[in-house]
Amino acid sequence: MPSVFPWLIYTKTNMTLDERISASKTSVFKAVFPNTTNHYDTLFGGTAMHMMDEVAFIAATRFSRQIMVTVSSDRIDFKKSIPAGTIVELIGQVTKVGNTSLKVNVEIYIEQMYAEGRELAVHGDFTFVAIDENKKPVQVIK
């Protein structure tokens, strides 16, 4: 019986590595509200890192379709402060695949709510490991 969802024909087992990486790219938009900002009216760094880890986790999970855990965040660079009242886009992309781990790069772009244009504000890398139900590392690609 044919699938109601034709895009489900492709599974991770018959996709190339590049296709899996492309299919797992994750983009999330959020508004920066005052309850997430510090006394300078800019997004807390810890809040930005939390959002980045969440997007990285989603991208890693979409790539592997397995249990993934964060094992490190590597060099998070804050290039520009993120003011309250702006929109941010977080983009997570798998950049490296190992045996049991993978790396996801996450970028945060700022957009003004009522003006065109966007700027890169933050970028960083997160490393994840695939684990089984006993919390033991397993192959990322089965």
Short mmCIF file of N, CA, C and O in Angstrom, two decimals:
data_model
loop_
_atom_site.label_atom_id
_atom_site.label_comp_id
_atom_site.label_asym_id
_atom_site.label_seq_id
_atom_site.Cartn_x
_atom_site.Cartn_y
_atom_site.Cartn_z
N MET A 1 0.84 -1.18 0.00
CA MET A 1 0.00 0.00 0.00
C MET A 1 0.89 1.24 0.00
O MET A 1 1.79 1.36 0.82
N PRO A 2 0.66 2.20 -0.90
CA PRO A 2 1.51 3.39 -0.96
C PRO A 2 1.34 4.25 0.29
O PRO A 2 0.27 4.31 0.88
N SER A 3 2.42 4.90 0.64
CA SER A 3 2.41 5.78 1.80
C SER A 3 1.58 7.03 1.52
O SER A 3 1.61 7.57 0.42
N VAL A 4 0.86 7.49 2.51
CA VAL A 4 0.11 8.73 2.40
C VAL A 4 1.09 9.90 2.38
O VAL A 4 0.82 10.94 1.81
N PHE A 5 2.25 9.70 2.99
CA PHE A 5 3.27 10.73 3.07
C PHE A 5 4.45 10.31 2.20
O PHE A 5 5.30 9.55 2.64
N PRO A 6 4.54 10.79 0.98
CA PRO A 6 5.57 10.33 0.06
C PRO A 6 6.99 10.57 0.56
O PRO A 6 7.89 9.84 0.21
N TRP A 7 7.20 11.60 1.40
CA TRP A 7 8.55 11.86 1.90
C TRP A 7 9.02 10.78 2.87
O TRP A 7 10.18 10.68 3.18
N LEU A 8 8.11 9.94 3.35
CA LEU A 8 8.49 8.86 4.26
C LEU A 8 9.11 7.68 3.53
O LEU A 8 9.59 6.75 4.15
N ILE A 9 9.11 7.73 2.21
CA ILE A 9 9.72 6.65 1.44
C ILE A 9 11.21 6.56 1.74
O ILE A 9 11.79 5.49 1.83
N TYR A 10 11.84 7.72 1.93
CA TYR A 10 13.27 7.75 2.22
C TYR A 10 13.49 7.56 3.71
O TYR A 10 12.97 8.31 4.51
N THR A 11 14.22 6.55 4.06
CA THR A 11 14.56 6.33 5.46
C THR A 11 16.04 6.56 5.63
O THR A 11 16.79 6.64 4.66
N LYS A 12 16.47 6.64 6.88
CA LYS A 12 17.88 6.93 7.12
C LYS A 12 18.80 5.85 6.55
O LYS A 12 19.95 6.12 6.28
N THR A 13 18.29 4.64 6.35
CA THR A 13 19.15 3.56 5.86
C THR A 13 19.46 3.69 4.38
O THR A 13 20.47 3.19 3.93
N ASN A 14 18.62 4.38 3.61
CA ASN A 14 18.93 4.51 2.20
C ASN A 14 19.29 5.93 1.80
O ASN A 14 19.33 6.25 0.63
N MET A 15 19.55 6.78 2.77
CA MET A 15 19.99 8.14 2.50
C MET A 15 21.51 8.21 2.58
O MET A 15 22.13 7.53 3.39
N THR A 16 22.10 9.05 1.76
CA THR A 16 23.54 9.28 1.86
C THR A 16 23.80 10.13 3.10
O THR A 16 22.89 10.74 3.66
N LEU A 17 25.06 10.20 3.50
CA LEU A 17 25.43 11.01 4.65
C LEU A 17 25.05 12.48 4.42
O LEU A 17 24.47 13.12 5.30
N ASP A 18 25.33 12.99 3.24
CA ASP A 18 24.99 14.38 2.94
C ASP A 18 23.48 14.62 2.99
O ASP A 18 23.03 15.66 3.45
N GLU A 19 22.70 13.64 2.51
CA GLU A 19 21.23 13.78 2.57
C GLU A 19 20.74 13.78 4.01
O GLU A 19 19.84 14.55 4.36
N ARG A 20 21.34 12.93 4.85
CA ARG A 20 20.94 12.89 6.27
C ARG A 20 21.29 14.20 6.96
O ARG A 20 20.51 14.72 7.76
N ILE A 21 22.47 14.73 6.65
CA ILE A 21 22.88 16.00 7.25
C ILE A 21 21.92 17.10 6.82
O ILE A 21 21.45 17.89 7.65
N SER A 22 21.62 17.15 5.55
CA SER A 22 20.70 18.17 5.03
C SER A 22 19.30 18.03 5.65
O SER A 22 18.68 19.02 6.04
N ALA A 23 18.81 16.81 5.76
CA ALA A 23 17.47 16.56 6.30
C ALA A 23 17.37 16.87 7.79
O ALA A 23 16.28 17.13 8.31
N SER A 24 18.50 16.87 8.50
CA SER A 24 18.47 17.11 9.94
C SER A 24 18.70 18.56 10.31
O SER A 24 18.62 18.92 11.49
N LYS A 25 18.97 19.41 9.33
CA LYS A 25 19.18 20.83 9.63
C LYS A 25 17.94 21.36 10.34
O LYS A 25 16.81 21.10 9.92
N THR A 26 18.16 22.08 11.43
CA THR A 26 17.06 22.53 12.28
C THR A 26 17.10 24.03 12.45
O THR A 26 18.15 24.60 12.76
N SER A 27 15.96 24.67 12.26
CA SER A 27 15.84 26.12 12.40
C SER A 27 14.67 26.44 13.32
O SER A 27 13.57 25.92 13.11
N VAL A 28 14.93 27.27 14.32
CA VAL A 28 13.90 27.65 15.29
C VAL A 28 13.93 29.18 15.43
O VAL A 28 15.01 29.77 15.55
N PHE A 29 12.76 29.78 15.43
CA PHE A 29 12.64 31.22 15.65
C PHE A 29 12.07 31.47 17.04
O PHE A 29 11.17 30.75 17.48
N LYS A 30 12.58 32.51 17.70
CA LYS A 30 12.06 32.89 19.01
C LYS A 30 12.07 34.41 19.11
O LYS A 30 12.92 35.08 18.52
N ALA A 31 11.14 34.93 19.89
CA ALA A 31 11.14 36.36 20.22
C ALA A 31 11.89 36.52 21.53
O ALA A 31 11.78 35.68 22.42
N VAL A 32 12.66 37.61 21.65
CA VAL A 32 13.41 37.87 22.88
C VAL A 32 12.57 38.81 23.74
O VAL A 32 12.41 39.99 23.43
N PHE A 33 12.01 38.24 24.80
CA PHE A 33 11.16 39.00 25.71
C PHE A 33 11.96 39.46 26.92
O PHE A 33 12.99 38.87 27.27
N PRO A 34 11.48 40.50 27.60
CA PRO A 34 12.21 41.05 28.74
C PRO A 34 12.51 40.04 29.86
O PRO A 34 13.53 40.17 30.54
N ASN A 35 11.68 39.01 30.03
CA ASN A 35 11.94 38.04 31.11
C ASN A 35 13.16 37.17 30.83
O ASN A 35 13.57 36.39 31.69
N THR A 36 13.75 37.25 29.62
CA THR A 36 14.95 36.47 29.29
C THR A 36 16.19 37.35 29.19
O THR A 36 17.24 36.89 28.75
N THR A 37 16.07 38.62 29.62
CA THR A 37 17.19 39.54 29.47
C THR A 37 17.76 39.97 30.82
O THR A 37 17.10 39.87 31.85
N ASN A 38 18.98 40.47 30.76
CA ASN A 38 19.67 40.94 31.96
C ASN A 38 19.41 42.44 32.17
O ASN A 38 18.56 43.03 31.50
N HIS A 39 20.16 43.05 33.08
CA HIS A 39 19.97 44.47 33.41
C HIS A 39 20.41 45.40 32.28
O HIS A 39 20.16 46.60 32.35
N TYR A 40 21.05 44.87 31.24
CA TYR A 40 21.39 45.66 30.05
C TYR A 40 20.32 45.53 28.96
O TYR A 40 20.50 46.02 27.86
N ASP A 41 19.25 44.80 29.27
CA ASP A 41 18.18 44.51 28.31
C ASP A 41 18.67 43.70 27.11
O ASP A 41 18.20 43.88 25.98
N THR A 42 19.63 42.81 27.38
CA THR A 42 20.11 41.89 26.35
C THR A 42 19.95 40.46 26.87
O THR A 42 19.95 40.22 28.08
N LEU A 43 19.82 39.53 25.95
CA LEU A 43 19.60 38.13 26.29
C LEU A 43 20.71 37.61 27.20
O LEU A 43 21.90 37.83 26.92
N PHE A 44 20.33 36.93 28.28
CA PHE A 44 21.33 36.28 29.14
C PHE A 44 22.15 35.30 28.31
O PHE A 44 21.60 34.54 27.49
N GLY A 45 23.46 35.28 28.52
CA GLY A 45 24.32 34.33 27.83
C GLY A 45 23.92 32.90 28.09
O GLY A 45 23.92 32.06 27.20
N GLY A 46 23.55 32.60 29.34
CA GLY A 46 23.13 31.25 29.69
C GLY A 46 21.86 30.84 28.99
O GLY A 46 21.68 29.68 28.61
N THR A 47 20.96 31.79 28.80
CA THR A 47 19.71 31.51 28.07
C THR A 47 20.03 31.21 26.60
O THR A 47 19.46 30.28 26.02
N ALA A 48 20.95 31.99 26.02
CA ALA A 48 21.35 31.73 24.64
C ALA A 48 21.96 30.33 24.52
O ALA A 48 21.64 29.58 23.59
N MET A 49 22.81 29.95 25.48
CA MET A 49 23.44 28.63 25.44
C MET A 49 22.41 27.52 25.61
O MET A 49 22.49 26.48 24.96
N HIS A 50 21.42 27.75 26.46
CA HIS A 50 20.33 26.78 26.65
C HIS A 50 19.58 26.57 25.33
O HIS A 50 19.33 25.43 24.92
N MET A 51 19.23 27.67 24.67
CA MET A 51 18.51 27.57 23.40
C MET A 51 19.36 26.87 22.35
O MET A 51 18.86 26.05 21.57
N MET A 52 20.66 27.16 22.33
CA MET A 52 21.56 26.54 21.36
C MET A 52 21.67 25.04 21.59
O MET A 52 21.64 24.25 20.65
N ASP A 53 21.80 24.62 22.86
CA ASP A 53 21.90 23.20 23.17
C ASP A 53 20.63 22.47 22.76
O ASP A 53 20.67 21.35 22.24
N GLU A 54 19.48 23.11 22.97
CA GLU A 54 18.21 22.50 22.58
C GLU A 54 18.12 22.30 21.07
O GLU A 54 17.74 21.23 20.59
N VAL A 55 18.50 23.31 20.30
CA VAL A 55 18.46 23.19 18.83
C VAL A 55 19.48 22.15 18.37
O VAL A 55 19.21 21.35 17.47
N ALA A 56 20.66 22.14 18.99
CA ALA A 56 21.69 21.15 18.64
C ALA A 56 21.18 19.74 18.92
O ALA A 56 21.38 18.82 18.11
N PHE A 57 20.51 19.56 20.05
CA PHE A 57 19.94 18.26 20.41
C PHE A 57 18.92 17.80 19.36
O PHE A 57 18.91 16.65 18.93
N ILE A 58 18.06 18.73 18.93
CA ILE A 58 17.04 18.38 17.94
C ILE A 58 17.71 17.96 16.63
O ILE A 58 17.35 16.94 16.03
N ALA A 59 18.71 18.73 16.18
CA ALA A 59 19.41 18.39 14.94
C ALA A 59 20.10 17.03 15.06
O ALA A 59 20.03 16.20 14.14
N ALA A 60 20.76 16.77 16.19
CA ALA A 60 21.45 15.49 16.40
C ALA A 60 20.46 14.33 16.41
O ALA A 60 20.71 13.28 15.81
N THR A 61 19.33 14.53 17.05
CA THR A 61 18.32 13.48 17.13
C THR A 61 17.67 13.25 15.77
O THR A 61 17.44 12.10 15.37
N ARG A 62 17.40 14.31 15.04
CA ARG A 62 16.83 14.15 13.70
C ARG A 62 17.81 13.42 12.78
O ARG A 62 17.39 12.66 11.92
N PHE A 63 19.11 13.66 12.96
CA PHE A 63 20.11 12.98 12.15
C PHE A 63 20.16 11.49 12.48
O PHE A 63 20.13 10.65 11.60
N SER A 64 20.22 11.17 13.77
CA SER A 64 20.47 9.78 14.19
C SER A 64 19.21 8.97 14.49
O SER A 64 19.23 7.76 14.40
N ARG A 65 18.14 9.65 14.92
CA ARG A 65 16.91 8.99 15.38
C ARG A 65 17.21 7.99 16.48
O ARG A 65 16.64 6.90 16.56
N GLN A 66 18.15 8.40 17.36
CA GLN A 66 18.54 7.60 18.52
C GLN A 66 18.59 8.50 19.74
O GLN A 66 18.49 9.72 19.62
N ILE A 67 18.81 7.90 20.89
CA ILE A 67 18.99 8.68 22.11
C ILE A 67 20.35 9.37 22.01
O ILE A 67 21.38 8.73 21.82
N MET A 68 20.33 10.70 22.12
CA MET A 68 21.56 11.50 22.02
C MET A 68 21.71 12.32 23.28
O MET A 68 20.74 12.85 23.80
N VAL A 69 22.95 12.42 23.78
CA VAL A 69 23.23 13.24 24.96
C VAL A 69 24.38 14.20 24.64
O VAL A 69 25.31 13.85 23.92
N THR A 70 24.27 15.39 25.20
CA THR A 70 25.33 16.38 25.03
C THR A 70 26.53 15.96 25.88
O THR A 70 26.37 15.66 27.06
N VAL A 71 27.71 15.94 25.27
CA VAL A 71 28.92 15.64 26.04
C VAL A 71 29.85 16.84 26.14
O VAL A 71 30.70 16.88 27.03
N SER A 72 29.69 17.80 25.23
CA SER A 72 30.49 19.03 25.36
C SER A 72 29.91 20.14 24.51
O SER A 72 29.22 19.90 23.52
N SER A 73 30.21 21.35 24.94
CA SER A 73 29.97 22.53 24.10
C SER A 73 31.35 23.12 23.87
O SER A 73 32.11 23.34 24.82
N ASP A 74 31.68 23.33 22.63
CA ASP A 74 33.02 23.78 22.26
C ASP A 74 32.98 25.21 21.76
O ASP A 74 32.28 25.51 20.80
N ARG A 75 33.68 26.07 22.41
CA ARG A 75 33.88 27.45 21.99
C ARG A 75 32.59 28.10 21.48
O ARG A 75 32.25 28.03 20.30
N ILE A 76 31.90 28.73 22.37
CA ILE A 76 30.72 29.50 21.99
C ILE A 76 31.16 30.96 21.94
O ILE A 76 31.64 31.51 22.93
N ASP A 77 31.05 31.55 20.76
CA ASP A 77 31.49 32.93 20.56
C ASP A 77 30.28 33.86 20.49
O ASP A 77 29.41 33.71 19.64
N PHE A 78 30.27 34.84 21.40
CA PHE A 78 29.23 35.86 21.44
C PHE A 78 29.77 37.08 20.68
O PHE A 78 30.57 37.83 21.20
N LYS A 79 29.33 37.24 19.43
CA LYS A 79 29.82 38.31 18.56
C LYS A 79 29.05 39.61 18.76
O LYS A 79 29.59 40.69 18.56
N LYS A 80 27.79 39.51 19.12
CA LYS A 80 26.93 40.68 19.23
C LYS A 80 25.88 40.41 20.29
O LYS A 80 25.37 39.30 20.39
N SER A 81 25.57 41.43 21.10
CA SER A 81 24.53 41.24 22.10
C SER A 81 23.17 41.15 21.41
O SER A 81 22.97 41.67 20.32
N ILE A 82 22.25 40.48 22.09
CA ILE A 82 20.91 40.24 21.53
C ILE A 82 19.90 41.03 22.37
O ILE A 82 19.57 40.62 23.48
N PRO A 83 19.40 42.14 21.85
CA PRO A 83 18.50 42.98 22.64
C PRO A 83 17.09 42.42 22.79
O PRO A 83 16.61 41.68 21.93
N ALA A 84 16.44 42.82 23.87
CA ALA A 84 15.02 42.51 24.05
C ALA A 84 14.26 43.14 22.89
O ALA A 84 14.66 44.16 22.34
N GLY A 85 13.17 42.50 22.51
CA GLY A 85 12.34 43.04 21.45
C GLY A 85 12.82 42.70 20.05
O GLY A 85 12.37 43.29 19.08
N THR A 86 13.72 41.72 19.95
CA THR A 86 14.17 41.27 18.64
C THR A 86 13.70 39.83 18.43
O THR A 86 13.22 39.17 19.34
N ILE A 87 13.86 39.37 17.20
CA ILE A 87 13.59 37.98 16.85
C ILE A 87 14.93 37.31 16.62
O ILE A 87 15.82 37.92 16.02
N VAL A 88 15.08 36.09 17.11
CA VAL A 88 16.30 35.35 16.82
C VAL A 88 15.96 34.07 16.06
O VAL A 88 14.89 33.49 16.25
N GLU A 89 16.85 33.70 15.16
CA GLU A 89 16.75 32.41 14.49
C GLU A 89 17.97 31.61 14.90
O GLU A 89 19.11 32.07 14.79
N LEU A 90 17.71 30.40 15.40
CA LEU A 90 18.78 29.47 15.74
C LEU A 90 18.80 28.40 14.66
O LEU A 90 17.77 27.81 14.34
N ILE A 91 19.99 28.15 14.11
CA ILE A 91 20.14 27.15 13.05
C ILE A 91 21.17 26.13 13.51
O ILE A 91 22.32 26.49 13.80
N GLY A 92 20.75 24.86 13.59
CA GLY A 92 21.64 23.77 13.96
C GLY A 92 21.92 22.89 12.76
O GLY A 92 20.99 22.51 12.03
N GLN A 93 23.20 22.57 12.55
CA GLN A 93 23.61 21.77 11.40
C GLN A 93 24.70 20.79 11.83
O GLN A 93 25.69 21.20 12.42
N VAL A 94 24.50 19.52 11.53
CA VAL A 94 25.52 18.51 11.80
C VAL A 94 26.72 18.82 10.92
O VAL A 94 26.58 19.03 9.71
N THR A 95 27.91 18.85 11.53
CA THR A 95 29.11 19.19 10.77
C THR A 95 30.14 18.06 10.73
O THR A 95 31.02 18.06 9.88
N LYS A 96 30.04 17.13 11.66
CA LYS A 96 31.01 16.04 11.70
C LYS A 96 30.33 14.81 12.32
O LYS A 96 29.60 14.94 13.30
N VAL A 97 30.58 13.65 11.72
CA VAL A 97 29.99 12.41 12.22
C VAL A 97 31.11 11.43 12.50
O VAL A 97 31.92 11.13 11.63
N GLY A 98 31.16 10.96 13.74
CA GLY A 98 32.13 9.94 14.12
C GLY A 98 31.46 8.59 14.28
O GLY A 98 30.34 8.38 13.79
N ASN A 99 32.11 7.69 14.99
CA ASN A 99 31.55 6.36 15.21
C ASN A 99 30.36 6.41 16.17
O ASN A 99 29.28 5.94 15.85
N THR A 100 30.57 7.00 17.35
CA THR A 100 29.50 7.09 18.35
C THR A 100 29.08 8.52 18.64
O THR A 100 28.17 8.75 19.42
N SER A 101 29.75 9.48 18.03
CA SER A 101 29.47 10.89 18.33
C SER A 101 29.28 11.69 17.05
O SER A 101 29.64 11.25 15.96
N LEU A 102 28.73 12.87 17.24
CA LEU A 102 28.63 13.82 16.14
C LEU A 102 28.71 15.22 16.70
O LEU A 102 28.50 15.46 17.88
N LYS A 103 29.05 16.16 15.81
CA LYS A 103 29.19 17.56 16.19
C LYS A 103 28.13 18.36 15.44
O LYS A 103 27.88 18.12 14.26
N VAL A 104 27.52 19.30 16.17
CA VAL A 104 26.50 20.18 15.60
C VAL A 104 26.94 21.62 15.80
O VAL A 104 27.26 22.02 16.93
N ASN A 105 26.95 22.39 14.73
CA ASN A 105 27.22 23.82 14.80
C ASN A 105 25.89 24.54 14.92
O ASN A 105 24.94 24.20 14.20
N VAL A 106 25.82 25.50 15.83
CA VAL A 106 24.60 26.29 16.00
C VAL A 106 24.96 27.77 15.87
O VAL A 106 25.94 28.23 16.45
N GLU A 107 24.16 28.47 15.09
CA GLU A 107 24.30 29.91 14.92
C GLU A 107 23.01 30.58 15.35
O GLU A 107 21.93 30.05 15.12
N ILE A 108 23.17 31.74 15.99
CA ILE A 108 22.01 32.56 16.34
C ILE A 108 22.10 33.85 15.54
O ILE A 108 23.11 34.57 15.62
N TYR A 109 21.05 34.14 14.78
CA TYR A 109 20.95 35.38 14.02
C TYR A 109 19.91 36.28 14.66
O TYR A 109 18.88 35.81 15.13
N ILE A 110 20.18 37.58 14.66
CA ILE A 110 19.25 38.58 15.20
C ILE A 110 18.52 39.25 14.04
O ILE A 110 19.15 39.61 13.04
N GLU A 111 17.22 39.43 14.21
CA GLU A 111 16.42 40.23 13.27
C GLU A 111 15.64 41.26 14.08
O GLU A 111 15.07 40.93 15.12
N GLN A 112 15.62 42.48 13.59
CA GLN A 112 14.75 43.48 14.20
C GLN A 112 13.32 43.14 13.83
O GLN A 112 13.06 42.61 12.75
N MET A 113 12.39 43.39 14.73
CA MET A 113 11.00 43.03 14.44
C MET A 113 10.40 43.84 13.30
O MET A 113 9.60 43.32 12.54
N TYR A 114 10.80 45.11 13.18
CA TYR A 114 10.12 45.98 12.22
C TYR A 114 11.08 46.56 11.18
O TYR A 114 10.83 47.62 10.64
N ALA A 115 12.16 45.83 10.90
CA ALA A 115 13.12 46.27 9.88
C ALA A 115 13.71 45.03 9.20
O ALA A 115 13.73 43.94 9.78
N GLU A 116 14.17 45.22 7.99
CA GLU A 116 14.79 44.12 7.24
C GLU A 116 16.22 43.88 7.73
O GLU A 116 16.82 44.73 8.36
N GLY A 117 16.74 42.72 7.37
CA GLY A 117 18.13 42.40 7.66
C GLY A 117 18.29 41.50 8.86
O GLY A 117 17.37 41.34 9.67
N ARG A 118 19.47 40.91 8.94
CA ARG A 118 19.79 40.03 10.06
C ARG A 118 21.29 40.01 10.25
O ARG A 118 22.06 40.27 9.32
N GLU A 119 21.72 39.69 11.47
CA GLU A 119 23.13 39.67 11.81
C GLU A 119 23.44 38.42 12.62
O GLU A 119 22.64 38.02 13.48
N LEU A 120 24.61 37.85 12.38
CA LEU A 120 25.07 36.73 13.20
C LEU A 120 25.49 37.26 14.56
O LEU A 120 26.29 38.19 14.65
N ALA A 121 24.92 36.70 15.62
CA ALA A 121 25.21 37.17 16.97
C ALA A 121 26.07 36.18 17.76
O ALA A 121 26.99 36.57 18.48
N VAL A 122 25.76 34.89 17.64
CA VAL A 122 26.44 33.87 18.44
C VAL A 122 26.63 32.62 17.58
O VAL A 122 25.77 32.31 16.76
N HIS A 123 27.73 31.93 17.77
CA HIS A 123 27.89 30.62 17.14
C HIS A 123 28.73 29.74 18.04
O HIS A 123 29.53 30.22 18.85
N GLY A 124 28.48 28.43 17.95
CA GLY A 124 29.21 27.48 18.76
C GLY A 124 28.97 26.06 18.30
O GLY A 124 28.09 25.81 17.47
N ASP A 125 29.78 25.16 18.82
CA ASP A 125 29.69 23.75 18.46
C ASP A 125 29.34 22.92 19.69
O ASP A 125 29.82 23.19 20.79
N PHE A 126 28.53 21.90 19.46
CA PHE A 126 28.10 20.98 20.51
C PHE A 126 28.39 19.56 20.05
O PHE A 126 28.13 19.22 18.90
N THR A 127 28.90 18.74 20.96
CA THR A 127 29.18 17.34 20.64
C THR A 127 28.20 16.46 21.38
O THR A 127 27.94 16.66 22.57
N PHE A 128 27.65 15.48 20.66
CA PHE A 128 26.67 14.54 21.19
C PHE A 128 27.16 13.12 21.01
O PHE A 128 27.89 12.83 20.06
N VAL A 129 26.73 12.24 21.90
CA VAL A 129 27.02 10.82 21.79
C VAL A 129 25.69 10.07 21.76
O VAL A 129 24.77 10.40 22.52
N ALA A 130 25.62 9.08 20.88
CA ALA A 130 24.45 8.20 20.83
C ALA A 130 24.62 7.15 21.92
O ALA A 130 25.71 6.58 22.08
N ILE A 131 23.55 6.90 22.68
CA ILE A 131 23.62 5.89 23.74
C ILE A 131 22.45 4.93 23.64
O ILE A 131 21.41 5.25 23.06
N ASP A 132 22.63 3.76 24.26
CA ASP A 132 21.54 2.78 24.31
C ASP A 132 20.78 2.92 25.61
O ASP A 132 21.03 3.84 26.41
N GLU A 133 19.85 2.00 25.84
CA GLU A 133 19.01 2.07 27.05
C GLU A 133 19.81 1.87 28.34
O GLU A 133 19.35 2.22 29.42
N ASN A 134 21.04 1.36 28.23
CA ASN A 134 21.91 1.19 29.39
C ASN A 134 22.93 2.33 29.51
O ASN A 134 23.89 2.23 30.25
N LYS A 135 22.72 3.37 28.73
CA LYS A 135 23.57 4.56 28.72
C LYS A 135 24.98 4.27 28.25
O LYS A 135 25.93 4.95 28.61
N LYS A 136 25.13 3.27 27.38
CA LYS A 136 26.41 2.91 26.78
C LYS A 136 26.45 3.46 25.37
O LYS A 136 25.46 3.42 24.64
N PRO A 137 27.61 4.01 24.94
CA PRO A 137 27.71 4.55 23.59
C PRO A 137 27.43 3.49 22.53
O PRO A 137 27.81 2.32 22.68
N VAL A 138 26.73 3.91 21.48
CA VAL A 138 26.43 3.03 20.33
C VAL A 138 26.75 3.79 19.06
O VAL A 138 26.95 5.01 19.08
N GLN A 139 26.80 3.08 17.94
CA GLN A 139 27.07 3.72 16.66
C GLN A 139 26.01 4.75 16.31
O GLN A 139 24.81 4.47 16.50
N VAL A 140 26.45 5.90 15.83
CA VAL A 140 25.52 6.96 15.43
C VAL A 140 24.74 6.53 14.19
O VAL A 140 23.54 6.74 14.10
N ILE A 141 25.44 5.90 13.25
CA ILE A 141 24.79 5.43 12.03
C ILE A 141 24.73 3.92 12.09
O ILE A 141 25.75 3.26 12.15
N LYS A 142 23.51 3.39 12.09
CA LYS A 142 23.33 1.94 12.15
C LYS A 142 23.31 1.34 10.78
O LYS A 142 22.93 1.93 9.82
#
